[in-house]
GROMACS .gro file of C-alpha atoms in nm:
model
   69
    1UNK     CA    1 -11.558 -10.369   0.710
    2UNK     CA    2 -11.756 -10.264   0.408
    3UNK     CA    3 -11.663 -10.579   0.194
    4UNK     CA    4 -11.810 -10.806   0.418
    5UNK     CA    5 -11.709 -11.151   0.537
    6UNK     CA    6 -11.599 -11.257   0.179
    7UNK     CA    7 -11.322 -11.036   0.186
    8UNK     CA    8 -11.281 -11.073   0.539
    9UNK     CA    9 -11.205 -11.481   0.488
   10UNK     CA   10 -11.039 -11.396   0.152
   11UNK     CA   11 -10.740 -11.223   0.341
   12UNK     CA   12 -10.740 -11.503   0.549
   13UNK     CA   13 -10.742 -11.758   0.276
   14UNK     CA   14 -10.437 -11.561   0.078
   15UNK     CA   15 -10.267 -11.630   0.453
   16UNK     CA   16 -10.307 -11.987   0.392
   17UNK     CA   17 -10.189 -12.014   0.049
   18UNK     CA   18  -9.903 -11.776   0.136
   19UNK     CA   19  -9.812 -12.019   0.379
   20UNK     CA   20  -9.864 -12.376   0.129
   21UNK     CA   21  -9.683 -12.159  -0.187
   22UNK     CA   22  -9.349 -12.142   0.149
   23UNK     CA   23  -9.441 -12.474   0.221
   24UNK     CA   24  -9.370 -12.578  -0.150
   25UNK     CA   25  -9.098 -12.352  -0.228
   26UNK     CA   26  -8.890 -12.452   0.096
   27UNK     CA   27  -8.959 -12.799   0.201
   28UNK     CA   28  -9.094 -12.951  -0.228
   29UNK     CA   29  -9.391 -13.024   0.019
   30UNK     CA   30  -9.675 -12.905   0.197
   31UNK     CA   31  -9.603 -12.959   0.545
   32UNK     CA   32  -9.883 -13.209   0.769
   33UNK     CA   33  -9.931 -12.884   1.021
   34UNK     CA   34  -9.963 -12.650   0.745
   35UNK     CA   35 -10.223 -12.866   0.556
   36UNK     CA   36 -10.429 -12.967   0.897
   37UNK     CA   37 -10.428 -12.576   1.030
   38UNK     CA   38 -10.489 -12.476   0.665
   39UNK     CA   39 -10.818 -12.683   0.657
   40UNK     CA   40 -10.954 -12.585   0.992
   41UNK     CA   41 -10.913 -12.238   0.937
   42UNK     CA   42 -11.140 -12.260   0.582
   43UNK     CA   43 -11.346 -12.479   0.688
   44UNK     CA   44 -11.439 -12.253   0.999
   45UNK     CA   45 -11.510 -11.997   0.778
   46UNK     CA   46 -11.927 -12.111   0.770
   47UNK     CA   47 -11.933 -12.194   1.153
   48UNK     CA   48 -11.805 -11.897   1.247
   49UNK     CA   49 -12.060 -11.695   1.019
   50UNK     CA   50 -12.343 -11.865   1.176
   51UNK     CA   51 -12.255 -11.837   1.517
   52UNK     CA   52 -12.121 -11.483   1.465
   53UNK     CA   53 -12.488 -11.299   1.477
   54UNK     CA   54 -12.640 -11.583   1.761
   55UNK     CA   55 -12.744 -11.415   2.098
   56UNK     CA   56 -12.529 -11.688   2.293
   57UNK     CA   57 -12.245 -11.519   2.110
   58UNK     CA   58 -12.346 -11.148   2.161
   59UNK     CA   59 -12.389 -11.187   2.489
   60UNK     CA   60 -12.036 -11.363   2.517
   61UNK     CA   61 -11.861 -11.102   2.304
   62UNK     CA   62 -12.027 -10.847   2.537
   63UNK     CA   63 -11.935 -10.944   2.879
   64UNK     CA   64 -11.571 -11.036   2.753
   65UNK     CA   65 -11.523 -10.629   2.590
   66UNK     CA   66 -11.613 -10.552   2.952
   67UNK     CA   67 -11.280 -10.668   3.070
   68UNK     CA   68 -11.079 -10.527   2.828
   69UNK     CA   69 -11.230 -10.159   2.842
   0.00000   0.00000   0.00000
């Protein structure tokens, strides 16, 4: 992706708002799950950056694209 991870997470963020702006248009609330899953997802957003370019994670990532190809 030539944007790089900011607009990588930033589609993923408009997915979470998407879902609180339902949320609030639907229910008048933000529902628990959406809030909880909401949070996780942004605030993996750093972990998964610096685990994304480890060599524990390369060499995961390799072995499991062996199965699939």
């Amino acid at each position: 992706m030539q944007a790089g991870p900011p607009a990588f997470f930033g589609l993923t963020d408009l997915f979470v708002v998407a879902c609180v702006l339902y949320d609030l248009v639907t229910l008048k609330r933000i529902h628990r799950a959406t809030a909880l899953a909401g949070l996780f997802i942004v605030a993996s957003q750093p972990l998964r950056l610096m685990l994304g370019g480890t060599h524990a994670w390369l060499t995961f990532a390799t072995w499991s694209t062996h199965w699939v190809a």
